[in-house]
XYZ file of C-alpha atoms in Angstrom:
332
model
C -3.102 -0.850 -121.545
C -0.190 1.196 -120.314
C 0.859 -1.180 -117.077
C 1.104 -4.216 -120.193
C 3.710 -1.876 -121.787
C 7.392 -2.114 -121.166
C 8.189 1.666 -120.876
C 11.551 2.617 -122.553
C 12.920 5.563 -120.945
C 15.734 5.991 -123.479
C 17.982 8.646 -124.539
C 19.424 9.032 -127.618
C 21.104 12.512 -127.051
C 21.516 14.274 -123.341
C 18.457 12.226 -120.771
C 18.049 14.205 -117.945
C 16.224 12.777 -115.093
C 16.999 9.027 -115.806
C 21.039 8.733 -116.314
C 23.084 11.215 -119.496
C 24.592 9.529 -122.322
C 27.658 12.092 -122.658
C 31.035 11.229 -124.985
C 33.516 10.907 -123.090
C 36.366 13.746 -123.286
C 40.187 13.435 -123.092
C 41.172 10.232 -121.025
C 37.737 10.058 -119.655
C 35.272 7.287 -120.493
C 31.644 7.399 -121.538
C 29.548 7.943 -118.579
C 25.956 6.528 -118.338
C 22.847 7.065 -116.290
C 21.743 4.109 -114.657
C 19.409 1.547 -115.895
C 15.996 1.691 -114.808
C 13.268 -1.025 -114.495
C 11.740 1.288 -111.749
C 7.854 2.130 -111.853
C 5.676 1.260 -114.899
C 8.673 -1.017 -116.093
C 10.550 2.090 -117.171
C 14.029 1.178 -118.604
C 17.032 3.427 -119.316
C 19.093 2.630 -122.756
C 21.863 3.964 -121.356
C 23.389 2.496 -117.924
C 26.184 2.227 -115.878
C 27.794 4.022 -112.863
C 30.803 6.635 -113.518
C 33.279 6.749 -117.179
C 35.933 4.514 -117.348
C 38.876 5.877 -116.519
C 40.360 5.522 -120.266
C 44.233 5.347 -121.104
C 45.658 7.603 -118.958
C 49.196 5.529 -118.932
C 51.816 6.906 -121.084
C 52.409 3.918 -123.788
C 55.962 2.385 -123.935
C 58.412 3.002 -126.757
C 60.418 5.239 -126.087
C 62.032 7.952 -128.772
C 65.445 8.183 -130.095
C 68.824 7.267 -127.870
C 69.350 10.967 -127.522
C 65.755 11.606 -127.037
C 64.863 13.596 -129.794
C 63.093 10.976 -131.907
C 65.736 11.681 -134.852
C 69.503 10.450 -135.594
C 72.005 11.720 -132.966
C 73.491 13.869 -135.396
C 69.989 16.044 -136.139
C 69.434 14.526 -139.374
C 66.377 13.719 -140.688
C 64.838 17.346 -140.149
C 64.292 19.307 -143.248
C 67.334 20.987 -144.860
C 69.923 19.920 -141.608
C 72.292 17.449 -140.867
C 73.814 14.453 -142.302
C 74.444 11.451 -140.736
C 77.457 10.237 -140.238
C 77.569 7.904 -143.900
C 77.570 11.302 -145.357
C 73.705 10.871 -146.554
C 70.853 13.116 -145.664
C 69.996 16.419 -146.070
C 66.612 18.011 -147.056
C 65.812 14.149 -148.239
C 64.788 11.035 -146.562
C 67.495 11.827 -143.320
C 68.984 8.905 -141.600
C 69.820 7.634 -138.169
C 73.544 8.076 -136.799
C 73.767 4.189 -137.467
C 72.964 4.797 -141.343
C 69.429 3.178 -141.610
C 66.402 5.175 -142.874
C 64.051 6.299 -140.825
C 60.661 7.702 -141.684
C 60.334 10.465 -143.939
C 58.971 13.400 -142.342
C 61.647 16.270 -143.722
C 59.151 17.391 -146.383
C 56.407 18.274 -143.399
C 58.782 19.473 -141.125
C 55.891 20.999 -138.800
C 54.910 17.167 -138.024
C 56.299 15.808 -135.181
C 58.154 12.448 -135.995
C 56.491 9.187 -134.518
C 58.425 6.425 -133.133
C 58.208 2.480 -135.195
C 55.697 1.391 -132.026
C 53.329 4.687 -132.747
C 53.538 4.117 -136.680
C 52.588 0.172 -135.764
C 49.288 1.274 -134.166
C 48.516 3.794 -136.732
C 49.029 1.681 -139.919
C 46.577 -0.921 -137.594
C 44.106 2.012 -137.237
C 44.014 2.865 -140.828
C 43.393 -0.779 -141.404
C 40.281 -1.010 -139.356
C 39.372 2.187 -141.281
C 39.916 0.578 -144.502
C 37.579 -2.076 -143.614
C 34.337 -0.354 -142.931
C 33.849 -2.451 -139.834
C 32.818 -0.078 -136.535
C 33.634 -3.131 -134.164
C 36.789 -3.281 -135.658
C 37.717 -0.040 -135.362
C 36.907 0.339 -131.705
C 38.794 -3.100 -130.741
C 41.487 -1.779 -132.710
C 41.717 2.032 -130.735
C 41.002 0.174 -127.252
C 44.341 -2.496 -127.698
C 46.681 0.380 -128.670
C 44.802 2.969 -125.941
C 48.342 3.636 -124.503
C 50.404 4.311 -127.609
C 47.734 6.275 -129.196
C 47.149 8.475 -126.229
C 50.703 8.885 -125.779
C 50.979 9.881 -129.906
C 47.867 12.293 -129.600
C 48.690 13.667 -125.845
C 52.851 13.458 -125.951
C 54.422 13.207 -129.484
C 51.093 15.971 -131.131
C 50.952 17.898 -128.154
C 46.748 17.555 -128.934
C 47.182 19.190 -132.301
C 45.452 17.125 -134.811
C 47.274 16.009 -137.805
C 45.348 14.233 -140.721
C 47.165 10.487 -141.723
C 46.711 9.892 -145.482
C 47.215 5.642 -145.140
C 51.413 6.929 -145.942
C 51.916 9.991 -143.464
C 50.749 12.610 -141.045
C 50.396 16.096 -142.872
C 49.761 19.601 -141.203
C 46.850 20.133 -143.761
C 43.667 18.983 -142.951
C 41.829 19.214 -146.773
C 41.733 15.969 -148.066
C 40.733 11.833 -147.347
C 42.180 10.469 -144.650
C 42.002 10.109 -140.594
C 43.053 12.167 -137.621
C 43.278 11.238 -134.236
C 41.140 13.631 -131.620
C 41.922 12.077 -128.169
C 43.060 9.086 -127.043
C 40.286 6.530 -127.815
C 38.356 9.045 -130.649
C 38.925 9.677 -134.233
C 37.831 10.639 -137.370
C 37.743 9.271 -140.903
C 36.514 10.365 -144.353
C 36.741 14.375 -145.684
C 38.140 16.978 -144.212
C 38.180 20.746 -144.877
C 40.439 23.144 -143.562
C 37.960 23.524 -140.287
C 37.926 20.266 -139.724
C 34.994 17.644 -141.136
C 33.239 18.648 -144.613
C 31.622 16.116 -146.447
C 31.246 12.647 -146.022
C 32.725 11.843 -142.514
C 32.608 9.430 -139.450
C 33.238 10.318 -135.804
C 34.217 7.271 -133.397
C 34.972 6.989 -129.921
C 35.693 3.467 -128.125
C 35.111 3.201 -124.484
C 34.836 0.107 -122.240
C 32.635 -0.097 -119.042
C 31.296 -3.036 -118.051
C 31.860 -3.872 -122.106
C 32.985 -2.606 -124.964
C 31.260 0.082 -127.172
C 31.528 2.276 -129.419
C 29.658 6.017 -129.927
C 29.836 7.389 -133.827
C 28.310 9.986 -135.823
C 28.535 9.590 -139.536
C 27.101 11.546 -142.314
C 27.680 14.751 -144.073
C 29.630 17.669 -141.997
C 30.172 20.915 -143.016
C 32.801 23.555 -141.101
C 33.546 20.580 -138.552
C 29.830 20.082 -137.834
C 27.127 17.666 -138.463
C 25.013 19.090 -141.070
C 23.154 17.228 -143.578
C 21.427 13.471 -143.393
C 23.396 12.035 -140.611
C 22.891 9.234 -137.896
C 24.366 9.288 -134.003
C 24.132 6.425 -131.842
C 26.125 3.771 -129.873
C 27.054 -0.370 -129.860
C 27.812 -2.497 -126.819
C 29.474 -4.833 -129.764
C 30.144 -7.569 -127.352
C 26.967 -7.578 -125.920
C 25.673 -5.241 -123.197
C 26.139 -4.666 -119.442
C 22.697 -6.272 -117.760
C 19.746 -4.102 -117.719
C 21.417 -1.568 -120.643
C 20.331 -1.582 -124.672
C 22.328 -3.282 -127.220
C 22.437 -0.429 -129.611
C 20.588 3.291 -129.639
C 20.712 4.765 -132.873
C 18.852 8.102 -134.153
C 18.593 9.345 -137.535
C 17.310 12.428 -139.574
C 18.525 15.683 -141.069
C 21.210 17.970 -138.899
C 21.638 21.557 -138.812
C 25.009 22.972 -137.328
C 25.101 19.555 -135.235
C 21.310 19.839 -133.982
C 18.830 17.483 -135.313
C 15.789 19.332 -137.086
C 12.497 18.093 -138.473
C 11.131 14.297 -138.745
C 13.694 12.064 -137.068
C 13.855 8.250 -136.290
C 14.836 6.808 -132.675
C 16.089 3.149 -132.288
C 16.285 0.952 -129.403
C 17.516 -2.892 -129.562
C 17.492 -4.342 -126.339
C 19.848 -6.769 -124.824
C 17.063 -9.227 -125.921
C 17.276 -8.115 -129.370
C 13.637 -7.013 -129.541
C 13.933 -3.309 -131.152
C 11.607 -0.533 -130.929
C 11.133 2.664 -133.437
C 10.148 6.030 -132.670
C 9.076 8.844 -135.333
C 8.952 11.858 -134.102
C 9.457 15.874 -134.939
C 12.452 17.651 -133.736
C 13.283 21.516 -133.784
C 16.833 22.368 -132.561
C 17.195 19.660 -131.111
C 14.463 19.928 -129.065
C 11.414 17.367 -128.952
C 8.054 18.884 -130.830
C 5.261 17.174 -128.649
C 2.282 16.182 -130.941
C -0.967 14.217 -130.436
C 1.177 10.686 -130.470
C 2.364 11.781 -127.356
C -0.414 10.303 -124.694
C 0.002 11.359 -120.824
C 0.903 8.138 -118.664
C -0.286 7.374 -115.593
C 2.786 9.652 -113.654
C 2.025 13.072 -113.392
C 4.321 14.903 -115.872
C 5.175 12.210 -118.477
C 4.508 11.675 -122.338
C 4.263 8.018 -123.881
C 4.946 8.102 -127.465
C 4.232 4.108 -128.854
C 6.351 2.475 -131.005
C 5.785 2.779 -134.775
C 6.478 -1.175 -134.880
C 5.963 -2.549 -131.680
C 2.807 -1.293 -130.019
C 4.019 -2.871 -126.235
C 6.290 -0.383 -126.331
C 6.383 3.033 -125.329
C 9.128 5.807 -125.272
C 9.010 8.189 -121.863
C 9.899 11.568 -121.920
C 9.070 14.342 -119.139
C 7.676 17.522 -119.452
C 11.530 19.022 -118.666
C 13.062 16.444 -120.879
C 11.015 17.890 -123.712
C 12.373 21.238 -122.961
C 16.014 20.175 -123.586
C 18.041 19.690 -126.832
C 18.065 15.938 -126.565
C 18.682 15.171 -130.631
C 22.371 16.744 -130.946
C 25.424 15.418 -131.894
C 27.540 14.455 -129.153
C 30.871 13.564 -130.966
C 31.709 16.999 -132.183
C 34.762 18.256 -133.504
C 35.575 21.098 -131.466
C 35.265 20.824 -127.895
C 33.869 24.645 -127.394
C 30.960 23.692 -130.302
């Protein structure tokens, strides 16, 4: 009986009508609709009022005594200088006191980073290293300031790709690169950005912390290939909002396409799976999907949990729900 069932009115990509689920851009947070429990025990996946704000403070740690970040003298830039030992040159470059500094003169289109930026980046690459999502996030939420100030200030919001030793201009290769202040991405990279194997990531606390990712396989900076998209409140989540969403299946130029997999845990830890077809992006309505008792609204039960039920409306199934939200260029 429908009034028995707790009705999940969960989005995994864009929900219209009962909150959005949209990644957060810049300094902005993730902003979510709000949760539910309204009529037929509908429940939203996604809650919360308005983004958190994010790191918009400029992090400390400042840049060289003479504020250019590099020895008084102008050593350390590629084929300049000497400092005043004498040393220098097109080599390693070093401060007007003699020590070495970091060795950027071989890319000398990379801006150089101050010790407190390198510090959080040689952290970040760690949490990369690891494999550990939770880890990553904690680690790009404690250094929010410096990183924003790296990404915003020191790149000017050009993206640079870190190798676990350096920045370099060119993107081909393994590695990570920063894309805002609280988002970036790890794994293989073509000269457009993403192509391969590849994880997006973007930490934002609300209420809690979470984390939104999309990993699989990209191709020219988009999802394209087996991929999954989702989010974790990894610290457990705000009342009344799931513990993770996750959605899986084949993507097409960042659009899901074809038979595709919807999770929901709740904050109980009871989880509930949805197959269903996908075209675009858009929801394929088939004869799982039963009318509920509201005018204008699909049920579609759970494949493993038949006292569930996922809610879409007739307009929701109009809209390209099952996208990619973490996308590599902002104008995709």
């Amino acid at each position: 009986m429908i009034q028995k069932r707790q009705i999940i009115a969960a989005a995994a990509g864009v929900l219209l009508g009962y909150g959005i689920w949209a990644a957060a851009q810049n300094f902005g947070g993730t902003a979510d609709g709000g949760a539910g429990n309204a009529g037929y025990g509908r429940m939203a996946d996604a809650g919360g009022g308005a983004g958190a704000a994010g790191n918009t403070a400029a992090g400390s740690g400042g840049l060289g005594a003479d504020g250019t970040g590099v020895g008084a003298d102008g050593s350390g830039l590629a084929g300049t200088g000497r400092s005043v030992d004498g040393s220098g040159g097109a080599g390693a470059g070093r401060s007007a006191d003699g020590s070495s500094g970091t060795d950027f003169s071989a890319l000398s289109e990379v801006p150089e980073l101050n010790e407190q930026e390198l510090a959080a980046v040689r952290r970040l690459a760690a949490a990369v290293k690891s494999g550990s999502k939770e880890r990553i996030a904690a680690e790009l939420l404690a250094d929010g300031d410096t990183l924003s100030w790296l990404y915003y200030e020191t790149f000017g919001e050009e993206r640079y790709r870190y190798d676990g030793t350096e920045f370099r201009a060119d993107l081909a290769g393994e590695g990570l690169v920063l894309t805002g202040a609280a988002s970036v991405f790890y794994g293989s990279f073509g000269e457009n950005g993403p192509e391969g194997r590849c994880t997006a990531l973007q930490a934002v606390e609300l209420e809690k912390p979470r984390y939104d990712y999309s990993e699989g396989t990209w191709k020219d900076g988009r999802m394209d290939g087996a991929g999954v998209s989702g989010y974790r409140y990894y610290q457990g989540p705000p009342q009344g909002e799931a513990e993770e969403v996750r959605k899986e299946g084949r993507f097409v130029r960042g659009k899901m396409e074809g038979t595709i997999t919807y999770r929901n845990t709740g904050s109980d830890g009871v989880t509930a799976t949805y197959t269903m077809a996908v075209k675009e992006g858009v929801t394929q309505r088939d004869d799982r999907w039963i009318p509920g008792p509201e005018e204008g609204i699909y049920h579609l039960e759970a494949d493993d949990n038949p006292a569930y039920a996922y809610a879409l409306t007739e307009e929701e199934m109009k809209q390209p729900r099952w996208v990619n939200l973490l996308v590599w260029d902002v104008e995709e």
